[in-house]
Coordinates of C-alpha atoms and ligand atoms in Angstrom, one line a residue:
M14 CA 157.3 172.5 -44.1
R15 CA 158.6 175.9 -43.5
A16 CA 161.5 177.4 -41.5
G17 CA 160.2 178.8 -38.2
G18 CA 161.5 182.0 -36.5
D19 CA 164.3 180.1 -34.7
G20 CA 165.4 178.5 -38.0
R21 CA 164.0 175.1 -37.1
L22 CA 162.0 173.2 -39.6
S23 CA 158.5 173.4 -38.2
G24 CA 155.7 171.4 -39.5
W25 CA 152.3 172.8 -40.3
M26 CA 151.1 170.6 -37.6
H27 CA 152.5 169.9 -34.2
V28 CA 153.4 166.3 -33.7
S29 CA 154.0 164.8 -30.3
F30 CA 157.2 163.0 -29.4
N31 CA 155.7 159.8 -28.4
I32 CA 153.1 159.3 -31.2
A33 CA 152.3 155.8 -30.0
A34 CA 151.4 156.9 -26.5
D35 CA 149.2 159.7 -27.9
L36 CA 147.5 157.3 -30.2
E37 CA 146.8 154.8 -27.4
A38 CA 145.2 157.6 -25.4
A39 CA 143.1 158.8 -28.5
V40 CA 141.8 155.2 -29.1
L41 CA 140.9 154.9 -25.5
S42 CA 138.9 158.1 -25.4
A43 CA 137.3 157.3 -28.8
A44 CA 136.2 153.9 -27.3
Q45 CA 134.6 155.8 -24.3
A46 CA 132.9 158.2 -26.6
A47 CA 131.6 155.3 -28.7
G48 CA 130.0 154.0 -25.5
L49 CA 132.2 151.0 -24.8
E50 CA 132.1 149.9 -21.1
P51 CA 134.5 152.1 -19.2
G52 CA 137.4 150.2 -17.7
A53 CA 136.6 147.1 -19.7
F54 CA 138.4 148.1 -22.9
A55 CA 142.2 148.6 -23.4
P56 CA 143.5 149.5 -26.9
E57 CA 146.4 147.0 -26.6
L58 CA 148.4 149.0 -29.1
R59 CA 151.3 147.0 -30.7
A60 CA 153.9 147.6 -33.3
A61 CA 152.3 146.3 -36.5
D62 CA 153.7 144.1 -39.2
P63 CA 155.1 146.8 -41.5
R64 CA 153.0 145.5 -44.4
H65 CA 149.8 146.6 -42.5
G66 CA 151.0 149.7 -40.8
D67 CA 152.9 151.1 -37.9
F68 CA 150.6 150.2 -35.0
Q69 CA 147.8 147.8 -34.4
A70 CA 145.1 148.0 -31.8
N71 CA 144.1 144.5 -30.8
G72 CA 141.9 145.2 -27.8
V73 CA 138.6 145.1 -29.7
L74 CA 138.8 141.3 -30.1
G75 CA 138.8 140.3 -26.5
Y76 CA 136.3 143.0 -25.6
A77 CA 133.8 141.9 -28.3
K78 CA 134.3 138.2 -27.7
A79 CA 133.5 138.5 -24.0
R80 CA 130.3 140.3 -24.8
K81 CA 129.3 138.3 -27.9
L82 CA 129.5 141.3 -30.1
N83 CA 130.7 141.5 -33.7
P84 CA 134.3 142.8 -33.3
R85 CA 134.3 144.5 -36.7
A86 CA 131.2 146.5 -35.7
V87 CA 132.9 147.5 -32.4
A88 CA 136.0 148.6 -34.4
E89 CA 133.8 150.6 -36.7
Q90 CA 132.2 152.4 -33.7
I91 CA 135.6 153.3 -32.3
L92 CA 136.8 154.5 -35.7
A93 CA 133.8 156.7 -36.1
A94 CA 134.5 158.3 -32.8
L95 CA 138.2 159.1 -33.5
P96 CA 138.9 162.8 -34.0
A97 CA 139.2 163.9 -37.6
S98 CA 142.7 165.3 -36.9
L99 CA 143.9 161.8 -36.3
R100 CA 143.3 160.9 -39.9
E101 CA 145.8 163.6 -40.8
T102 CA 148.4 161.8 -38.7
F103 CA 147.5 158.2 -39.7
E104 CA 145.9 156.2 -42.4
V105 CA 143.4 154.1 -40.5
G106 CA 141.9 150.8 -41.4
I107 CA 140.2 147.7 -40.0
A108 CA 141.8 144.3 -40.8
G109 CA 140.8 140.7 -40.3
P110 CA 138.3 140.0 -37.6
G111 CA 138.6 143.5 -36.0
F112 CA 142.2 144.7 -35.7
I113 CA 142.5 148.5 -36.1
N114 CA 145.6 149.4 -38.1
F115 CA 147.3 152.8 -38.1
R116 CA 149.9 153.8 -40.7
L117 CA 151.9 157.0 -40.1
Q118 CA 151.2 159.4 -43.0
P119 CA 154.4 160.6 -44.8
S120 CA 153.5 164.1 -43.7
T121 CA 153.5 163.0 -40.0
L122 CA 157.0 161.4 -40.5
L123 CA 158.2 164.6 -42.0
A124 CA 156.7 166.7 -39.2
W125 CA 158.3 164.6 -36.5
L126 CA 161.7 164.8 -38.2
G127 CA 161.3 168.5 -38.4
E128 CA 160.3 169.0 -34.8
Y129 CA 162.9 166.8 -33.1
D130 CA 165.9 168.3 -34.6
S131 CA 168.4 168.5 -31.7
A132 CA 169.3 166.5 -28.6
A133 CA 167.6 169.2 -26.6
H134 CA 164.4 168.9 -28.5
L135 CA 164.5 165.1 -28.2
K136 CA 165.0 165.5 -24.5
S137 CA 162.1 167.9 -24.1
G138 CA 159.9 165.5 -26.1
A139 CA 160.9 162.6 -23.8
A140 CA 160.7 164.6 -20.6
S141 CA 157.0 164.0 -20.0
L142 CA 157.8 160.4 -19.2
Y143 CA 159.3 160.9 -15.7
Q144 CA 158.7 164.6 -15.1
G145 CA 158.5 165.5 -11.5
Q146 CA 159.8 162.1 -10.3
R147 CA 162.8 161.7 -8.2
Y148 CA 164.8 158.6 -8.6
V149 CA 167.6 157.5 -6.3
V150 CA 169.9 155.2 -8.2
D151 CA 172.4 153.2 -6.0
F152 CA 175.1 151.8 -8.3
S153 CA 178.7 150.6 -8.4
S154 CA 178.7 150.6 -4.6
P155 CA 182.0 148.5 -4.2
N156 CA 183.5 147.4 -0.9
T157 CA 186.4 149.4 0.5
A158 CA 189.9 148.1 0.2
K159 CA 189.2 145.6 -2.5
Q160 CA 190.3 145.8 -6.1
L161 CA 187.7 146.5 -8.8
H162 CA 187.6 143.5 -11.0
V163 CA 185.7 142.6 -14.2
G164 CA 182.6 141.7 -12.3
H165 CA 182.2 145.3 -11.1
I166 CA 181.8 146.7 -14.5
R167 CA 178.2 145.6 -15.0
G168 CA 176.8 147.7 -12.1
M169 CA 178.9 150.7 -13.2
V170 CA 178.0 150.8 -16.9
I171 CA 174.4 149.7 -16.5
G172 CA 173.9 152.1 -13.6
E173 CA 175.4 155.0 -15.5
A174 CA 173.2 154.3 -18.5
I175 CA 170.1 154.1 -16.4
C176 CA 170.9 157.4 -14.7
R177 CA 171.4 159.1 -18.1
L178 CA 168.3 157.6 -19.6
L179 CA 166.0 158.5 -16.6
A180 CA 167.4 162.1 -16.6
F181 CA 166.8 162.4 -20.3
C182 CA 163.2 161.3 -19.8
G183 CA 162.6 164.0 -17.3
A184 CA 163.4 162.4 -13.9
E185 CA 165.4 164.1 -11.2
V186 CA 168.1 161.5 -10.6
I187 CA 170.1 161.2 -7.5
R188 CA 173.2 159.0 -8.0
D189 CA 174.4 157.4 -4.8
N190 CA 177.5 155.2 -4.4
H191 CA 176.7 153.1 -1.4
I192 CA 180.2 152.0 -0.6
G193 CA 180.8 149.0 1.7
D194 CA 183.0 151.0 4.1
W195 CA 182.1 149.3 7.4
G196 CA 182.2 145.8 8.7
T197 CA 184.3 143.1 10.3
Q198 CA 186.9 143.2 7.5
F199 CA 188.3 146.3 9.2
G200 CA 189.7 144.3 12.1
K201 CA 192.0 142.5 9.8
L202 CA 192.7 145.6 7.7
I203 CA 193.7 147.8 10.6
W204 CA 195.8 145.1 12.3
G205 CA 197.4 144.4 8.9
Y206 CA 198.0 148.0 8.3
K207 CA 199.7 148.4 11.6
H208 CA 201.9 145.3 11.3
L209 CA 202.3 144.3 7.7
R210 CA 202.2 147.3 5.5
N211 CA 204.8 148.2 2.9
D212 CA 204.7 152.0 2.4
A213 CA 206.2 152.0 -1.1
A214 CA 203.7 149.4 -2.3
L215 CA 200.9 151.4 -0.7
A216 CA 202.0 154.5 -2.6
A217 CA 202.3 152.7 -5.9
D218 CA 199.0 150.8 -5.9
P219 CA 196.9 151.3 -2.8
L220 CA 194.2 148.8 -3.6
E221 CA 196.7 146.1 -4.5
E222 CA 198.6 146.6 -1.2
L223 CA 195.4 146.8 0.9
E224 CA 194.3 143.6 -0.6
R225 CA 197.6 142.0 0.1
I226 CA 197.5 143.3 3.7
Y227 CA 194.0 141.9 4.2
K228 CA 194.9 138.5 2.8
A229 CA 198.1 138.3 4.8
A230 CA 196.2 139.3 8.0
D231 CA 193.5 136.8 7.3
A232 CA 196.1 134.0 6.8
A233 CA 197.8 135.0 10.0
T234 CA 194.5 134.7 12.0
K235 CA 194.3 131.1 10.8
T236 CA 197.7 130.0 12.0
D237 CA 198.2 132.2 15.1
P238 CA 195.4 132.5 17.7
A239 CA 197.1 135.5 19.2
V240 CA 196.6 137.4 15.9
L241 CA 193.0 136.4 15.8
D242 CA 192.6 138.0 19.2
A243 CA 194.5 141.1 18.2
V244 CA 192.3 141.5 15.1
R245 CA 189.2 141.2 17.1
A246 CA 190.5 143.8 19.6
E247 CA 191.2 146.2 16.7
L248 CA 187.6 145.8 15.5
V249 CA 186.2 146.4 18.9
R250 CA 188.4 149.5 19.3
L251 CA 187.2 150.8 16.0
Q252 CA 183.5 150.2 16.9
S253 CA 183.9 151.9 20.2
G254 CA 185.3 155.0 18.6
D255 CA 189.0 154.7 19.3
A256 CA 190.7 157.8 17.7
E257 CA 193.7 156.0 16.2
N258 CA 191.6 153.2 14.7
L259 CA 189.0 155.7 13.4
A260 CA 191.8 157.7 11.7
L261 CA 193.2 154.5 10.1
W262 CA 189.7 153.5 9.0
H263 CA 189.3 157.0 7.4
K264 CA 192.7 156.6 5.8
I265 CA 191.9 153.2 4.3
N266 CA 188.6 154.4 3.0
D267 CA 190.3 157.5 1.4
L268 CA 193.0 155.5 -0.2
S269 CA 190.4 153.2 -1.8
A270 CA 188.0 155.9 -2.8
H271 CA 190.9 157.6 -4.5
A272 CA 191.7 154.5 -6.5
F273 CA 188.0 154.0 -7.4
D274 CA 187.8 157.5 -8.7
S275 CA 190.4 157.0 -11.3
I276 CA 188.4 154.3 -12.9
Y277 CA 185.2 156.3 -12.5
R278 CA 186.9 159.1 -14.3
E279 CA 188.0 156.8 -17.1
L280 CA 184.5 155.5 -17.5
G281 CA 182.8 158.9 -17.3
I282 CA 180.9 157.9 -14.2
H283 CA 179.9 160.3 -11.5
F284 CA 177.9 160.3 -8.3
D285 CA 176.0 163.0 -6.4
H286 CA 176.6 161.3 -3.1
Q287 CA 178.8 158.6 -1.7
L288 CA 176.9 157.6 1.4
G289 CA 178.5 154.4 2.4
E290 CA 177.3 151.9 4.9
S291 CA 179.0 153.7 7.8
F292 CA 176.9 156.8 7.1
Y293 CA 173.9 154.8 8.6
N294 CA 175.6 153.8 11.8
D295 CA 173.7 156.3 13.9
K296 CA 170.5 155.6 12.2
L297 CA 170.2 151.9 13.0
Q298 CA 168.7 152.1 16.5
Q299 CA 165.5 153.7 15.0
V300 CA 165.2 150.7 12.6
Y301 CA 165.5 148.1 15.5
D302 CA 163.1 150.1 17.6
E303 CA 160.4 150.7 15.0
L304 CA 160.5 147.2 13.6
T305 CA 160.2 145.7 17.0
A306 CA 157.4 148.1 18.0
A307 CA 155.6 147.2 14.9
G308 CA 155.8 143.6 15.8
L309 CA 157.7 142.8 12.6
A310 CA 161.0 142.0 14.2
G311 CA 161.6 139.6 17.1
E312 CA 164.5 137.9 18.9
S313 CA 165.7 134.6 17.6
Q314 CA 168.8 132.9 19.2
G315 CA 169.9 136.3 20.3
A316 CA 169.6 137.9 16.9
L317 CA 166.9 140.3 15.7
V318 CA 165.0 138.8 12.8
V319 CA 162.0 139.3 10.5
F320 CA 160.0 136.5 9.1
H321 CA 157.4 136.8 6.3
P322 CA 154.7 134.2 7.0
E323 CA 153.0 134.7 3.6
H324 CA 156.2 133.9 1.7
P325 CA 157.0 130.3 0.8
R326 CA 160.7 130.6 1.8
F327 CA 160.9 133.7 4.0
K328 CA 158.4 132.2 6.4
T329 CA 161.2 130.1 7.7
Q330 CA 164.3 131.8 6.3
P331 CA 164.8 134.8 8.5
F332 CA 165.9 138.3 7.5
I333 CA 168.6 138.9 10.2
I334 CA 168.6 142.6 10.9
R335 CA 170.9 142.6 13.9
K336 CA 173.4 139.9 14.7
S337 CA 173.5 137.9 17.9
D338 CA 176.6 139.8 19.1
G339 CA 174.6 143.0 18.7
A340 CA 176.5 144.2 15.6
S341 CA 174.7 145.6 12.6
N342 CA 174.8 143.9 9.2
Y343 CA 174.0 144.5 5.6
A344 CA 170.3 144.3 6.3
S345 CA 170.4 146.8 9.1
T346 CA 172.1 149.4 7.0
D347 CA 169.9 148.8 4.0
L348 CA 166.8 149.3 6.0
A349 CA 168.1 152.5 7.4
T350 CA 169.1 153.4 3.8
M351 CA 165.5 152.8 2.6
L352 CA 164.2 155.2 5.3
Y353 CA 166.8 157.8 4.5
R354 CA 166.2 157.8 0.8
T355 CA 162.4 158.0 1.4
E356 CA 162.5 160.8 4.0
H357 CA 165.6 162.8 3.3
F358 CA 165.7 162.5 -0.5
R359 CA 162.0 162.2 -0.8
A360 CA 162.5 159.5 -3.5
D361 CA 159.6 158.5 -5.6
A362 CA 161.5 155.5 -6.8
I363 CA 164.7 153.7 -5.6
A364 CA 166.8 151.5 -7.9
V365 CA 169.7 149.4 -6.5
L366 CA 172.1 147.6 -8.8
T367 CA 173.8 144.5 -7.8
D368 CA 174.3 141.1 -9.3
A369 CA 171.5 138.5 -9.1
R370 CA 173.0 136.6 -6.2
Q371 CA 171.6 139.3 -3.9
A372 CA 168.0 138.7 -5.1
D373 CA 166.9 137.2 -1.7
H374 CA 168.3 140.0 0.3
F375 CA 166.5 142.6 -1.7
E376 CA 163.3 140.7 -1.8
Q377 CA 163.3 140.4 2.0
L378 CA 164.4 144.1 2.3
W379 CA 161.4 145.2 0.2
L380 CA 158.9 143.0 1.9
T381 CA 160.1 144.3 5.3
T382 CA 160.2 147.9 4.2
R383 CA 156.6 147.7 2.8
K384 CA 155.2 146.4 6.1
W385 CA 157.3 148.8 8.2
F386 CA 156.2 151.9 6.2
E387 CA 152.6 150.8 6.1
H388 CA 152.6 150.3 9.8
T389 CA 154.2 153.7 10.5
G390 CA 152.0 155.5 7.9
R391 CA 154.9 156.5 5.7
R392 CA 154.7 157.1 1.9
L393 CA 156.1 154.1 0.1
P394 CA 158.4 154.8 -2.9
R395 CA 158.7 152.3 -5.7
F396 CA 161.6 150.0 -5.4
E397 CA 163.5 148.0 -8.0
H398 CA 166.4 145.6 -7.5
V399 CA 168.1 146.0 -10.9
S400 CA 170.0 142.8 -10.9
F401 CA 172.4 141.3 -13.5
G402 CA 174.1 138.1 -14.4
S403 CA 177.8 137.3 -14.5
I404 CA 180.5 137.8 -17.1
L405 CA 181.9 134.5 -18.3
G406 CA 185.1 133.5 -20.0
E407 CA 185.1 131.9 -23.4
D408 CA 185.0 128.5 -21.6
G409 CA 181.6 129.4 -20.2
K410 CA 183.0 129.6 -16.6
A411 CA 183.5 132.7 -14.5
I412 CA 186.0 134.9 -16.2
K413 CA 189.5 134.6 -14.7
T414 CA 193.2 135.3 -15.6
R415 CA 195.3 132.3 -16.7
S416 CA 196.5 132.0 -13.1
G417 CA 193.0 131.8 -11.9
D418 CA 192.7 135.2 -10.3
P419 CA 189.9 137.6 -11.1
I420 CA 190.8 140.0 -13.9
K421 CA 191.3 143.5 -12.6
L422 CA 189.1 146.1 -14.2
Q423 CA 191.9 148.5 -14.9
A424 CA 193.8 145.8 -16.7
L425 CA 190.8 144.9 -18.8
L426 CA 190.3 148.6 -19.8
D427 CA 193.9 149.0 -20.6
E428 CA 193.9 145.9 -22.8
A429 CA 190.7 147.1 -24.5
V430 CA 192.3 150.4 -25.5
E431 CA 195.5 148.7 -26.6
R432 CA 193.6 146.3 -28.8
A433 CA 191.5 149.1 -30.3
F434 CA 194.7 151.1 -31.0
A435 CA 196.0 148.2 -33.0
L436 CA 192.8 147.9 -34.9
V437 CA 192.5 151.6 -35.7
T438 CA 196.2 151.7 -36.8
E439 CA 195.5 148.8 -39.2
K440 CA 192.4 150.5 -40.6
S441 CA 193.6 154.1 -40.8
P442 CA 197.4 154.2 -40.7
E443 CA 197.3 157.7 -42.2
L444 CA 195.8 159.3 -39.2
P445 CA 198.2 161.1 -36.8
E446 CA 199.1 158.9 -33.7
A447 CA 197.5 161.3 -31.2
E448 CA 194.2 161.0 -33.1
R449 CA 194.5 157.2 -33.4
R450 CA 195.0 157.1 -29.6
D451 CA 192.0 159.2 -29.0
I452 CA 189.9 157.0 -31.3
A453 CA 191.3 153.9 -29.6
G454 CA 190.1 155.3 -26.2
A455 CA 186.5 155.8 -27.5
V456 CA 186.4 152.5 -29.4
G457 CA 188.1 150.3 -26.7
I458 CA 186.2 151.6 -23.7
G459 CA 183.1 151.8 -25.8
A460 CA 183.4 148.2 -26.9
V461 CA 183.7 146.9 -23.3
R462 CA 180.8 149.0 -22.2
Y463 CA 178.5 148.3 -25.1
A464 CA 179.1 144.5 -24.9
D465 CA 177.8 144.7 -21.4
L466 CA 174.8 146.9 -22.2
A467 CA 173.7 145.1 -25.3
Q468 CA 172.9 141.9 -23.4
N469 CA 169.7 141.5 -21.4
R470 CA 171.1 142.3 -18.0
S471 CA 169.4 139.3 -16.4
S472 CA 171.6 136.9 -18.5
D473 CA 175.2 135.9 -18.0
Y474 CA 177.3 136.6 -21.1
I475 CA 180.5 135.4 -22.6
F476 CA 183.2 137.9 -22.9
S477 CA 185.2 137.7 -26.2
W478 CA 187.6 140.3 -27.5
E479 CA 187.0 139.2 -31.0
K480 CA 183.2 139.7 -30.7
I481 CA 183.2 143.0 -28.9
L482 CA 185.7 144.6 -31.2
A483 CA 184.2 143.4 -34.4
F484 CA 183.1 146.0 -37.0
E485 CA 180.2 143.8 -37.9
G486 CA 177.2 143.0 -35.7
N487 CA 175.7 144.6 -32.7
T488 CA 178.9 146.1 -31.4
A489 CA 180.3 149.5 -30.4
P490 CA 182.8 149.6 -33.3
Y491 CA 179.9 149.0 -35.8
L492 CA 177.8 151.8 -34.3
L493 CA 180.6 154.3 -33.9
Y494 CA 181.6 153.6 -37.4
A495 CA 178.0 154.2 -38.6
V496 CA 178.1 157.6 -37.0
T497 CA 181.4 158.6 -38.7
R498 CA 180.0 157.4 -42.0
I499 CA 177.1 159.8 -41.8
R500 CA 179.4 162.6 -40.6
S501 CA 181.6 162.0 -43.7
I502 CA 178.6 162.4 -46.0
F503 CA 178.1 165.9 -44.7
R504 CA 181.8 166.6 -44.6
K505 CA 182.2 165.7 -48.3
A506 CA 179.2 167.8 -49.2
G507 CA 180.6 170.8 -47.3
L508 CA 177.5 170.8 -45.0
D509 CA 176.9 170.9 -41.3
P510 CA 174.4 168.2 -40.1
A511 CA 173.1 170.5 -37.4
D512 CA 172.5 173.4 -39.8
A513 CA 168.9 173.6 -40.8
A514 CA 169.9 175.1 -44.1
A515 CA 171.1 171.7 -45.3
T516 CA 167.6 170.2 -44.9
A517 CA 165.4 173.2 -45.7
G518 CA 162.7 172.5 -48.2
A519 CA 162.7 168.8 -47.4
T520 CA 159.7 166.9 -48.6
A521 CA 158.0 163.9 -47.0
P522 CA 159.7 160.4 -47.3
E523 CA 158.7 158.6 -50.5
T524 CA 160.9 155.6 -51.4
P525 CA 160.7 152.4 -49.4
G526 CA 164.1 153.1 -48.0
E527 CA 163.3 156.6 -46.9
T528 CA 160.0 155.6 -45.4
A529 CA 161.4 152.6 -43.4
L530 CA 164.2 154.8 -42.0
A531 CA 161.8 157.6 -41.0
R532 CA 159.5 155.2 -39.2
K533 CA 162.4 153.7 -37.4
L534 CA 163.5 157.2 -36.3
V535 CA 160.1 158.0 -34.9
G536 CA 160.3 154.7 -33.0
F537 CA 163.0 156.3 -30.8
A538 CA 160.2 157.5 -28.4
T539 CA 158.8 154.0 -27.9
V540 CA 162.1 152.5 -27.2
L541 CA 163.0 155.1 -24.6
N542 CA 159.7 154.2 -23.0
L543 CA 160.4 150.5 -22.9
T544 CA 164.1 150.9 -21.8
T545 CA 163.3 153.1 -18.9
A546 CA 160.2 151.2 -17.8
Q547 CA 162.2 148.0 -17.5
L548 CA 165.5 149.6 -16.7
R549 CA 167.1 147.4 -19.4
P550 CA 169.5 149.3 -21.7
H551 CA 169.7 146.4 -24.2
F552 CA 166.4 147.5 -25.7
L553 CA 168.1 150.8 -26.7
C554 CA 171.1 148.9 -28.0
T555 CA 169.0 146.7 -30.2
Y556 CA 167.1 149.7 -31.5
L557 CA 170.3 151.6 -32.4
Y558 CA 171.7 148.6 -34.2
E559 CA 168.5 148.2 -36.2
L560 CA 168.5 151.9 -36.9
A561 CA 172.0 151.7 -38.3
G562 CA 170.8 148.8 -40.5
E563 CA 167.9 150.7 -41.8
F564 CA 170.2 153.5 -42.6
S565 CA 172.5 151.2 -44.6
T566 CA 169.6 149.9 -46.6
F567 CA 168.4 153.4 -47.4
Y568 CA 171.9 154.6 -48.2
A569 CA 172.5 151.7 -50.6
A570 CA 169.2 152.3 -52.4
D571 CA 168.8 156.1 -52.5
K572 CA 171.6 158.4 -53.6
V573 CA 171.7 161.4 -51.2
I574 CA 173.5 164.1 -53.1
V575 CA 171.2 164.4 -56.1
D576 CA 170.3 167.5 -58.3
E577 CA 166.7 167.8 -57.3
P578 CA 166.8 170.2 -54.3
A579 CA 163.7 168.8 -52.5
V580 CA 164.9 165.2 -52.8
K581 CA 168.4 166.0 -51.7
A582 CA 167.1 168.0 -48.7
R583 CA 164.8 165.2 -47.5
R584 CA 167.6 162.6 -47.8
L585 CA 169.9 164.9 -46.0
L586 CA 167.2 165.4 -43.4
L587 CA 167.1 161.6 -42.9
C588 CA 170.9 161.4 -42.7
A589 CA 171.0 164.3 -40.1
R590 CA 168.3 162.7 -37.9
T591 CA 169.8 159.3 -38.1
L592 CA 173.1 160.9 -36.9
L593 CA 171.3 162.7 -34.2
V594 CA 169.4 159.7 -32.8
L595 CA 172.5 157.5 -33.1
E596 CA 174.7 160.0 -31.2
T597 CA 172.1 160.8 -28.6
G598 CA 171.4 157.1 -28.0
L599 CA 175.1 156.2 -27.8
Q600 CA 175.7 159.1 -25.4
L601 CA 172.8 157.9 -23.2
L602 CA 174.5 154.6 -23.1
G603 CA 177.7 156.3 -22.0
L604 CA 179.7 156.0 -25.2
R605 CA 181.8 158.7 -26.6
T606 CA 181.1 159.2 -30.4
L607 CA 183.7 160.3 -33.0
A608 CA 183.8 162.5 -36.0
R609 CA 186.0 160.0 -37.9
M610 CA 187.8 156.8 -37.3
Ligands
LIG806 N1 178.6 146.7 -1.5 C1 177.7 145.8 -2.0 C2 178.5 144.7 -2.7 O1 179.6 144.9 -3.1 C3 176.7 146.4 -2.9 C4 175.8 147.4 -2.3 C5 174.6 147.7 -3.1 N2 173.7 148.7 -2.4 C6 173.0 148.4 -1.4 N3 172.2 149.4 -0.9 N4 172.9 147.2 -0.8 O2 177.9 143.6 -3.0

């Protein structure tokens, strides 16, 4: 290793960010060069049992078996065709009946650590994954005039993490908050606003008051038929463009958007667009017309519906795209939204985050869109309904307050910060209060966020303060603490982890602890790949947790600040890169990291 012109450690060889992806490509072309049937062989590269190497190509077995060939001989042919340079990167061997094992050479590990020395360089390494792809991510997307409660947090934090991850991996990300700002609830809201509102309460807590107004109006319609008529009349007036009702509708939307914003700010969430359902009002006729002309939609009991004869359920369960009273619904606006995102945003991929209960809606939406776009010769973007499970209380039932109401998100966040403040004060009473408050913000909000991200999003999970705030286990406090621990190693040595001088002259990893940690660091590329391919942030969480564990093992076994300059430099290099990958990873998940805690 030597220091390059820009002061970065630069290896004598260039090493790609995603070594595994390059290896897979190299094995595939070697197989072709060796004369294996094109298209019939896939390398099937896996992470190997660490005793045998880093990666294992298993594809030879199936290929040879199907052709009654000797798998070891086939593996030998592929090996012979591998470029010589690959053996500088890997130690290569054949094991068992014909597995090909690859072990990263210590010099490769060193080269990778030298090359990916900043968040910017990690990002440029990862950028090839989604370069040139435009993703529209529809997340959070709450309904107007309703409080945000605990259940809303999943879409927010998973959505934010997905946006950051995709952008880090090179995608152009368009973040769209598809607010539910149109619908029959506005009849009650407008009538209630006119007759039941309390201005002082509205000023103090708009969402609380709007929710109260809505509930009171709803109750009144049930006891008084005259109110029901009045509510209907308000809705009709709004839909036909009455100026007063439109102004009230705007006002109610503004009040609730403002209230949402304060939580978005606290959670560090932002959007490029907030195109709510109402934005599509003038784009619905085209949907009805085109789907009808395509023969996809037809009248059924006055409604416009789409059936999917090839589907076991949707051949009889209709996708209602216009209600029998002629009004639009969730399906109408979502179809128009698909078109807008494809044509206006030129999306290559669209991801919509909601809980799993909307699975049928999105399946029908996608089936319908596919046929519609095919019929009209439009380009079809990829689509993913990024769905998630529910948050449960410790009793295993939907999480609620003691009185049985949903827990407000703001109250949950406030409690998280308060609890974190008590913890920090207990651990580090010597820190000034302002700093303890700052740490509590990062730890408390980080803990709530991380608890959500660390679970496979498809599952429900049980929310427990004790678990999410624990300093042990796969939690935010544990990982944030791991970061500060590495920072303190540098602080005590009077060094800056980002300064190449601290790590100049580093030699390749040697001890088991050094080697295992270096291999884990190189694996960051693979985990980014997996996390973005499945849009499941828990893969990154698990990786960061394991990385922190490898670091602890290394740190317990190998003293960092030793006399021998090369050994000290390489251990500091491992510390610096662990810090970099931990901080980069946590920031991708939306957590704020700390210098001390
Ligand atoms: N407002 C909806 C809800 O609260 C979520 C909207 C998700 N986005 C969409 N394009 N359907 O359930």
